[in-house]
Tab-separated table of C-alpha atoms in Angstrom:
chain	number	residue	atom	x	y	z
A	1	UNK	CA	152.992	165.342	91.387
A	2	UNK	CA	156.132	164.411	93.955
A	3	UNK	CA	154.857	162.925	97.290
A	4	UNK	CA	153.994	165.114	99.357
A	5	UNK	CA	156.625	165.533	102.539
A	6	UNK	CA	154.528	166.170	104.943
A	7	UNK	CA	152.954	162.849	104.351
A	8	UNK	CA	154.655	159.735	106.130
A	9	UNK	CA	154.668	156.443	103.785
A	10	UNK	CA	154.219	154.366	106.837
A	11	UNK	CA	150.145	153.169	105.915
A	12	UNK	CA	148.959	154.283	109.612
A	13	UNK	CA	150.925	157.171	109.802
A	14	UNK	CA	149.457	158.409	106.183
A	15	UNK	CA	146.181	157.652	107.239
A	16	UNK	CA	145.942	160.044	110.618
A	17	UNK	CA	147.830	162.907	108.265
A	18	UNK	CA	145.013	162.703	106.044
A	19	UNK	CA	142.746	162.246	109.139
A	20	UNK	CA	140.987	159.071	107.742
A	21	UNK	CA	140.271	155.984	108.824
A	22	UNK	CA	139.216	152.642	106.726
A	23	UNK	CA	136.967	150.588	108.630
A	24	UNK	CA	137.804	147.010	107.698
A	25	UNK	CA	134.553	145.182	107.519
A	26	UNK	CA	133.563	141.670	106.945
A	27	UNK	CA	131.251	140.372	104.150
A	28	UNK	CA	128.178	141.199	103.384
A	29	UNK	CA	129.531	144.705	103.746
A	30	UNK	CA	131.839	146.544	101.850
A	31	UNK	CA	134.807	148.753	103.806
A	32	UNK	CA	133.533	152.294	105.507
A	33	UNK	CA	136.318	155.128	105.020
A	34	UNK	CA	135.871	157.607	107.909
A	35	UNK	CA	137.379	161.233	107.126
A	36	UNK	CA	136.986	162.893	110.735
A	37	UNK	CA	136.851	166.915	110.202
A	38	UNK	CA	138.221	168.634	107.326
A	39	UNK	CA	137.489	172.112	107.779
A	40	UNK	CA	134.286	173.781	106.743
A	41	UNK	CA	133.145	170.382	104.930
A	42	UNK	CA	132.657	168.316	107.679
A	43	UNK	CA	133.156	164.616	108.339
A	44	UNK	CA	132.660	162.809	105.071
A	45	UNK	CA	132.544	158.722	105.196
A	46	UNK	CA	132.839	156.739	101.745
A	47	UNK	CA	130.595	153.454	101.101
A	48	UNK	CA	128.083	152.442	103.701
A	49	UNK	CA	128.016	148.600	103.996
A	50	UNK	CA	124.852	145.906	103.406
A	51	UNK	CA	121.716	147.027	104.581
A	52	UNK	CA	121.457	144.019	107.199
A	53	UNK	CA	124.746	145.566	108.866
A	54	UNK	CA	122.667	149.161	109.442
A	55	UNK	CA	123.083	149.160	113.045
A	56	UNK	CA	126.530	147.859	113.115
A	57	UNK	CA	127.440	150.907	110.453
A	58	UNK	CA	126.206	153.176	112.748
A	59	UNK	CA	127.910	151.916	115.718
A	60	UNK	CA	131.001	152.180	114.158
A	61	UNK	CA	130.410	155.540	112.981
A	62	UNK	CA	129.576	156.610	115.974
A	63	UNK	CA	132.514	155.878	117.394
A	64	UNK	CA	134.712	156.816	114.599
A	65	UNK	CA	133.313	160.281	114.433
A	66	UNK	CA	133.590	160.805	118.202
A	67	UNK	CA	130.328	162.823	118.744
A	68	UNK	CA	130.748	164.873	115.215
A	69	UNK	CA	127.838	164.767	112.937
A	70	UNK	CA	128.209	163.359	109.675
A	71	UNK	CA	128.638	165.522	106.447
A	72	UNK	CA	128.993	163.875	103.633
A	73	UNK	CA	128.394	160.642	102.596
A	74	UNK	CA	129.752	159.178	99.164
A	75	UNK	CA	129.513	156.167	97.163
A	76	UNK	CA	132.508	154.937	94.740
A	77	UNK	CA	129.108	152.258	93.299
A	78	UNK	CA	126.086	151.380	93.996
A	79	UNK	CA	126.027	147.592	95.005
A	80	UNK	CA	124.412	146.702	97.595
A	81	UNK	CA	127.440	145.683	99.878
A	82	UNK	CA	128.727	149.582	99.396
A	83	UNK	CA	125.412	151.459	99.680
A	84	UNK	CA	123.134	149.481	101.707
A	85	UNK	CA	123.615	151.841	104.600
A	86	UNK	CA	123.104	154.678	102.706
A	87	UNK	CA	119.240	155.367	104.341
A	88	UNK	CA	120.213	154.517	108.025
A	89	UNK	CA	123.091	156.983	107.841
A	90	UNK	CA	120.791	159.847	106.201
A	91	UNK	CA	118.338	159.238	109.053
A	92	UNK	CA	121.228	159.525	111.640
A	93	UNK	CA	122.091	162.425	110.237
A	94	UNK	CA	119.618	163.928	108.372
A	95	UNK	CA	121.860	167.371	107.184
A	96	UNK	CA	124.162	164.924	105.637
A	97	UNK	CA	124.378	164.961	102.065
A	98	UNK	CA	124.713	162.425	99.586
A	99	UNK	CA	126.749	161.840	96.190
A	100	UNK	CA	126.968	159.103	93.775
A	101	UNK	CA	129.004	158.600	90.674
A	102	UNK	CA	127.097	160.562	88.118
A	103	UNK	CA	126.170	157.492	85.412
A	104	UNK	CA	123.499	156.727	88.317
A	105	UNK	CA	121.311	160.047	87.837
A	106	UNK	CA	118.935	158.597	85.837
A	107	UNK	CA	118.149	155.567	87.860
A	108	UNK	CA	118.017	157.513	91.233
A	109	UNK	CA	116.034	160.659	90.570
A	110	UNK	CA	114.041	159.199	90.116
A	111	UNK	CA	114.495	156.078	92.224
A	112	UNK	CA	114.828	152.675	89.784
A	113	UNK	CA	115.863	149.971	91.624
A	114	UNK	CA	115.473	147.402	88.563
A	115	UNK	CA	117.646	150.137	86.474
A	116	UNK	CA	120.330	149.808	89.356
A	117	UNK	CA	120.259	146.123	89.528
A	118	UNK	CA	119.282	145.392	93.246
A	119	UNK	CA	116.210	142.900	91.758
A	120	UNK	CA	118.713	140.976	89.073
A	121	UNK	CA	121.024	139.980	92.088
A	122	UNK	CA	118.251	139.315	94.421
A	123	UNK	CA	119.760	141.683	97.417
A	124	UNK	CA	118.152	143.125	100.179
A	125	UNK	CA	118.123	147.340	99.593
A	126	UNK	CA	116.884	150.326	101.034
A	127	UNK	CA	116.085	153.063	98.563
A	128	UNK	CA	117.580	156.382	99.681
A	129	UNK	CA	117.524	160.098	98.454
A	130	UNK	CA	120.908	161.422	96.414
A	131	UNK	CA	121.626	165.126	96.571
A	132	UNK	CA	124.967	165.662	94.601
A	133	UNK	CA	127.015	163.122	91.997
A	134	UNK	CA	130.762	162.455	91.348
A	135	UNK	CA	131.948	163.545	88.328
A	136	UNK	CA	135.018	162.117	86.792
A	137	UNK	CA	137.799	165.024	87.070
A	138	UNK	CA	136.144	167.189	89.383
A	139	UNK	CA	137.421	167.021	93.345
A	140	UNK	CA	135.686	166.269	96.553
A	141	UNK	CA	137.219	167.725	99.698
A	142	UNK	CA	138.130	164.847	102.127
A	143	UNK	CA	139.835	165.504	105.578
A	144	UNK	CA	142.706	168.018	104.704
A	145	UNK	CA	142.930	167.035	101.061
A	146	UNK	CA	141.296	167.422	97.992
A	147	UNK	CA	140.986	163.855	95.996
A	148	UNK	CA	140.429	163.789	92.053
A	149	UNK	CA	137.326	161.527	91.020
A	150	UNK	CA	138.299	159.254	87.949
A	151	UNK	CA	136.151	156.972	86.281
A	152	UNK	CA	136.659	153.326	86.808
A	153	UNK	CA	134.001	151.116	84.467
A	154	UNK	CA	134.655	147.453	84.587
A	155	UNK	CA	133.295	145.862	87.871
A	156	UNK	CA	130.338	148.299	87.389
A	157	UNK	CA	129.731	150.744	84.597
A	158	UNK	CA	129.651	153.851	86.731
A	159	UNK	CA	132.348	152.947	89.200
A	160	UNK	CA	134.640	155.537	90.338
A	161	UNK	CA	137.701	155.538	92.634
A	162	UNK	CA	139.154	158.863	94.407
A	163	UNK	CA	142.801	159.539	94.697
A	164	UNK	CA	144.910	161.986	96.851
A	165	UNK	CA	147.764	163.026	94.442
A	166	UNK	CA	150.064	164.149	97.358
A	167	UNK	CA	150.495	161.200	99.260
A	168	UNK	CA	149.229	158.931	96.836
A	169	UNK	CA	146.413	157.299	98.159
A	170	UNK	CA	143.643	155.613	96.667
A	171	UNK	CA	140.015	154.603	97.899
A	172	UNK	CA	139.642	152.098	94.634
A	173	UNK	CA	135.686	150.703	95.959
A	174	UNK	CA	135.867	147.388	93.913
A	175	UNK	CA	138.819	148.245	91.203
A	176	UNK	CA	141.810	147.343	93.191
A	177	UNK	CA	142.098	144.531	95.605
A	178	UNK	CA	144.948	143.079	96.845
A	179	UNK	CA	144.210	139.380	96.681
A	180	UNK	CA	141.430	138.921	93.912
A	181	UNK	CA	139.589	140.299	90.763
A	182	UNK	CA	135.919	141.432	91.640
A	183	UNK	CA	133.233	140.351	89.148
A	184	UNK	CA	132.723	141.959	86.118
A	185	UNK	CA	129.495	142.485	86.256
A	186	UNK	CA	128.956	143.566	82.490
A	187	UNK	CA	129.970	140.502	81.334
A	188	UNK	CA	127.227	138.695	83.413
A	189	UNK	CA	124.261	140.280	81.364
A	190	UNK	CA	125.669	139.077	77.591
A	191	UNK	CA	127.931	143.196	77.586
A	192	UNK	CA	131.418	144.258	77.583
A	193	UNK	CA	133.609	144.515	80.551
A	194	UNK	CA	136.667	143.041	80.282
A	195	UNK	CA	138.291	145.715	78.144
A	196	UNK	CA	136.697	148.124	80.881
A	197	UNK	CA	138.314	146.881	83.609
A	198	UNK	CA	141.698	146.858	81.825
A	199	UNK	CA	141.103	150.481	80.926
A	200	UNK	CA	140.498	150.833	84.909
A	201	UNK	CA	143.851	148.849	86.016
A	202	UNK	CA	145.826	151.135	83.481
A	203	UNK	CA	144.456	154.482	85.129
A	204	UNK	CA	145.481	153.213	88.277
A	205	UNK	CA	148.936	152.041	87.117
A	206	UNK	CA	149.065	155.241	86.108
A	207	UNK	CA	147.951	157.487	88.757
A	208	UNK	CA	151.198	155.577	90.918
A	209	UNK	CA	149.713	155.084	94.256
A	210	UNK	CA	151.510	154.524	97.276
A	211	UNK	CA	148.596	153.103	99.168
A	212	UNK	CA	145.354	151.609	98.517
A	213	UNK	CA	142.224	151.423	100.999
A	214	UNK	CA	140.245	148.797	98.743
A	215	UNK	CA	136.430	148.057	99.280
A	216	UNK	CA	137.370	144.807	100.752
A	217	UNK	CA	140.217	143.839	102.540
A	218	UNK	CA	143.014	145.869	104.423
A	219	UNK	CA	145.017	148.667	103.170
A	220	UNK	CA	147.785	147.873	101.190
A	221	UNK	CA	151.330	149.268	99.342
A	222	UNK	CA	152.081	146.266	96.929
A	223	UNK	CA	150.720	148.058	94.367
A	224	UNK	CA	152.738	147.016	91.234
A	225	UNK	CA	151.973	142.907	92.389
A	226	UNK	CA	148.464	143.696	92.859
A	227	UNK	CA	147.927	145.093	89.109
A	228	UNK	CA	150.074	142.210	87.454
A	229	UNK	CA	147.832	139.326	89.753
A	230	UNK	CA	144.300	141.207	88.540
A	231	UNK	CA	145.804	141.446	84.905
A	232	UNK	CA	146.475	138.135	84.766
A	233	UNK	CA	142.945	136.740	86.545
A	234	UNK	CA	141.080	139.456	83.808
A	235	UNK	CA	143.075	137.647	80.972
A	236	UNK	CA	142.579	134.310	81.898
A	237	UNK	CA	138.726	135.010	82.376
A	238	UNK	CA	138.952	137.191	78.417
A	239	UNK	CA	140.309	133.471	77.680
A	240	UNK	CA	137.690	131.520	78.963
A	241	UNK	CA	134.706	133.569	79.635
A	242	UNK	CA	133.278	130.340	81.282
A	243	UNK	CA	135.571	130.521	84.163
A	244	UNK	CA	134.382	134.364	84.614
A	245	UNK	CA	130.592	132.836	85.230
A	246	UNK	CA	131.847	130.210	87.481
A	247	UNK	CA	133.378	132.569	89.176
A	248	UNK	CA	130.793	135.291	89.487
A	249	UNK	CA	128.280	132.279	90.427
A	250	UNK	CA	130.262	130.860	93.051
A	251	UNK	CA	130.883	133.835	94.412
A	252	UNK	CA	127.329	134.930	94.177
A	253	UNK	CA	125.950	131.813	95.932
A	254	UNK	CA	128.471	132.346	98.936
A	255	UNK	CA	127.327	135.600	99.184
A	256	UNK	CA	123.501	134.753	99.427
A	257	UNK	CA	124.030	131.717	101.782
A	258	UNK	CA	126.339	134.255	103.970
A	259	UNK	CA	122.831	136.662	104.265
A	260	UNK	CA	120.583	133.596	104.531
A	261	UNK	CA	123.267	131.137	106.370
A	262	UNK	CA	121.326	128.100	105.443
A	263	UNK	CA	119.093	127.111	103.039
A	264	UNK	CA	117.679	123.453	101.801
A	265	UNK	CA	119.694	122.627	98.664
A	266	UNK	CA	117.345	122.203	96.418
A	267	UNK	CA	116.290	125.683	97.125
A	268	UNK	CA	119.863	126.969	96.837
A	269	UNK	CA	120.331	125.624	93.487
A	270	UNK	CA	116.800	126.545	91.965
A	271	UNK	CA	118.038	130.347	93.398
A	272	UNK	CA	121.096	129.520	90.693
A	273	UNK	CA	118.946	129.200	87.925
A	274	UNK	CA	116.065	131.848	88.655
A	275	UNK	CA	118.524	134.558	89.672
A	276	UNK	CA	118.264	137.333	86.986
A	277	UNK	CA	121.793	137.968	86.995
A	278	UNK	CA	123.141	134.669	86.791
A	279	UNK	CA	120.725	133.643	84.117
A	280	UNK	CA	123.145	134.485	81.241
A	281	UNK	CA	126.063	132.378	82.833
A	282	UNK	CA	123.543	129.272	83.618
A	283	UNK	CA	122.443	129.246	79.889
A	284	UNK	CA	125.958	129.486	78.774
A	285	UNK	CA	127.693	126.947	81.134
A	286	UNK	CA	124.804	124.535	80.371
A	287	UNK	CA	124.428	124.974	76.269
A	288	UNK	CA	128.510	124.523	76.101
A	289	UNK	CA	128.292	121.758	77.977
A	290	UNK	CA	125.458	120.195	76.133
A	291	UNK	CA	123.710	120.186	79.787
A	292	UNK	CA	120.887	121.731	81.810
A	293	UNK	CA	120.689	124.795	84.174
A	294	UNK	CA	120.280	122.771	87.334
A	295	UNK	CA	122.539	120.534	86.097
A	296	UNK	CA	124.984	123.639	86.524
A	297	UNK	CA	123.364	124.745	89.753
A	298	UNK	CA	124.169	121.332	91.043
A	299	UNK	CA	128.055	121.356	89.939
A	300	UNK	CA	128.355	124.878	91.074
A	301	UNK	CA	127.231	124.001	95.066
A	302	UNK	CA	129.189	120.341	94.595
A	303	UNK	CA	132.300	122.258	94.151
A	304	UNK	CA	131.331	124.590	97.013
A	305	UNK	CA	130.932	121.846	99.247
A	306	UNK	CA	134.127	120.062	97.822
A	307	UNK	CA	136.435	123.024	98.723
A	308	UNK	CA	135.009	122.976	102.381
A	309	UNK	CA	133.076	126.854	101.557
A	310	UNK	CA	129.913	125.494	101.958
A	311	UNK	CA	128.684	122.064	103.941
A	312	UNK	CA	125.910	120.211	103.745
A	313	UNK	CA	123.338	119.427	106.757
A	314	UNK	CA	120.980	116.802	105.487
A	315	UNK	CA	119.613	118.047	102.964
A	316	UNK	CA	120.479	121.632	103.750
A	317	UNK	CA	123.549	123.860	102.680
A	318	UNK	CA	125.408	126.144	105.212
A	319	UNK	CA	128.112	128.094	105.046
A	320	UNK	CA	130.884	126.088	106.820
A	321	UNK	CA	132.496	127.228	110.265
């Protein structure tokens, strides 16, 4: 479909003519987009943030909104960084309704948490009640647009990203960023992902977007770079599957110490080896390296602390600055 001409390609100016906003937010939480309006649908706001950042969601919200209640609520995954705000929002505004990609319905109604993973990565959650699911190739009515669901398996199984065909816009949760690859989580647990999120990248290449809004990180045009610099991350980590669990781990770790801040080391690294989800990448790292599991935990922090992410306090680890 031609862009629409009504639609500026100027990334602030597209935004207000699709009356959204993206809500840049720093980690733990994943990136609120804020559709103010749209007719007899309502305000609609996609991905809700860690559950620690509740009243900080809210706050924002608030504002955003300007005094209009909230709608709709939709998640492009559930991890906890993009639905952790899911309850707090449903109590603020209880007639809001809430939809998830639909490869979640049977480990929401009812309610798993083990089935959707919050347990394996150790993350804090808040279960919440789901009344409606995104179904790749159906539409969901966002500000003055309609925006296709597609399917997006790779970082998560059920992932899904929505895209405005007219001016080209895409909220891509965790299959697009600008800078980096997100994990593939699949690959964690010993099952296939790589060719997944391949299969994701192409769609988008496909779909030609003008502008992303990511799940972390600002909006962005460079679309074309973006695809070639997370093609060539997911091949070297099909290469050397290795790297992929150093990478997941490390970025794991900084995530846990940036919800906890500080924690003695020892502590930290037995958290390496007990985590559920990182229990397939300590076994490998170790056995290839004829070595143990803390002996992994141990390199992984050493490197954190080498690279200045992480410092140590005595015998404590905190993330640095």
């Amino acid at each position: 479909m031609p862009a629409d001409p009504d639609v500026p390609s100027a990334p602030a100016d597209t935004l207000r003519a699709l009356g959204a906003q993206l809500l840049v937010r720093g980690w733990l939480s994943a990136n609120n987009v804020v559709f103010a309006g749209g007719g007899e649908a309502g305000a609609a706001v996609v991905d809700s943030g860690y559950v620690t950042h509740g009243t900080q969601t809210l706050a924002l919200l608030e504002h955003a909104l300007a005094g209009q209640p909230l709608a709709r609520l939709y998640n492009t995954h559930l991890h906890s960084d993009h639905c952790g705000g899911n309850a707090a929002l449903l109590r603020r505004w209880p007639q809001a309704r809430l939809a998830v990609p639909a490869g979640y319905a049977p480990h929401v109604q009812p309610w798993d948490a083990q089935g959707l993973g919050f347990h394996a990565m150790d993350q804090q959650f808040e279960p919440f009640e789901v009344h409606g699911f995104l179904r790749p190739g159906d539409t969901v009515r966002l500000g003055r647009r309609d925006w296709e669901i597609h399917a997006t398996p790779g970082h998560d199984p059920h992932a899904v990203v929505l895209f405005e065909p007219a001016s080209r816009t895409l909220v891509s949760g965790d299959a697009l960023w600008e800078q980096r690859l997100a994990i593939i989580f699949p690959e964690l647990v010993g099952e296939a992902g790589f060719d997944e999120a391949q299969r994701a990248l192409d769609l988008i290449e496909g779909l030609r977007p003008r502008l992303v809004l990511p799940g972390h990180g600002d909006a962005f045009t460079g679309v074309p770079a973006a695809l070639a610099a997370s093609r060539r991350r997911l091949e070297a980590f099909r290469a050397a599957p290795l790297k992929h669990h150093q990478y997941a781990t490390r970025a794991l770790v900084t995530y846990h110490l940036l919800e906890h801040r500080a924690q003695p080391r020892e502590a930290l690294q037995r958290w390496i080896v007990q985590t559920p989800v990182l229990r397939h990448a300590v076994d490998a790292h170790a056995g290839s390296h004829a070595g143990d599991a803390l002996g992994f935990a141990r390199e992984t922090v050493d490197r954190l602390v080498a690279d200045g992410v992480v410092v140590e306090d005595g015998d404590w680890v905190r993330m640095a600055g």
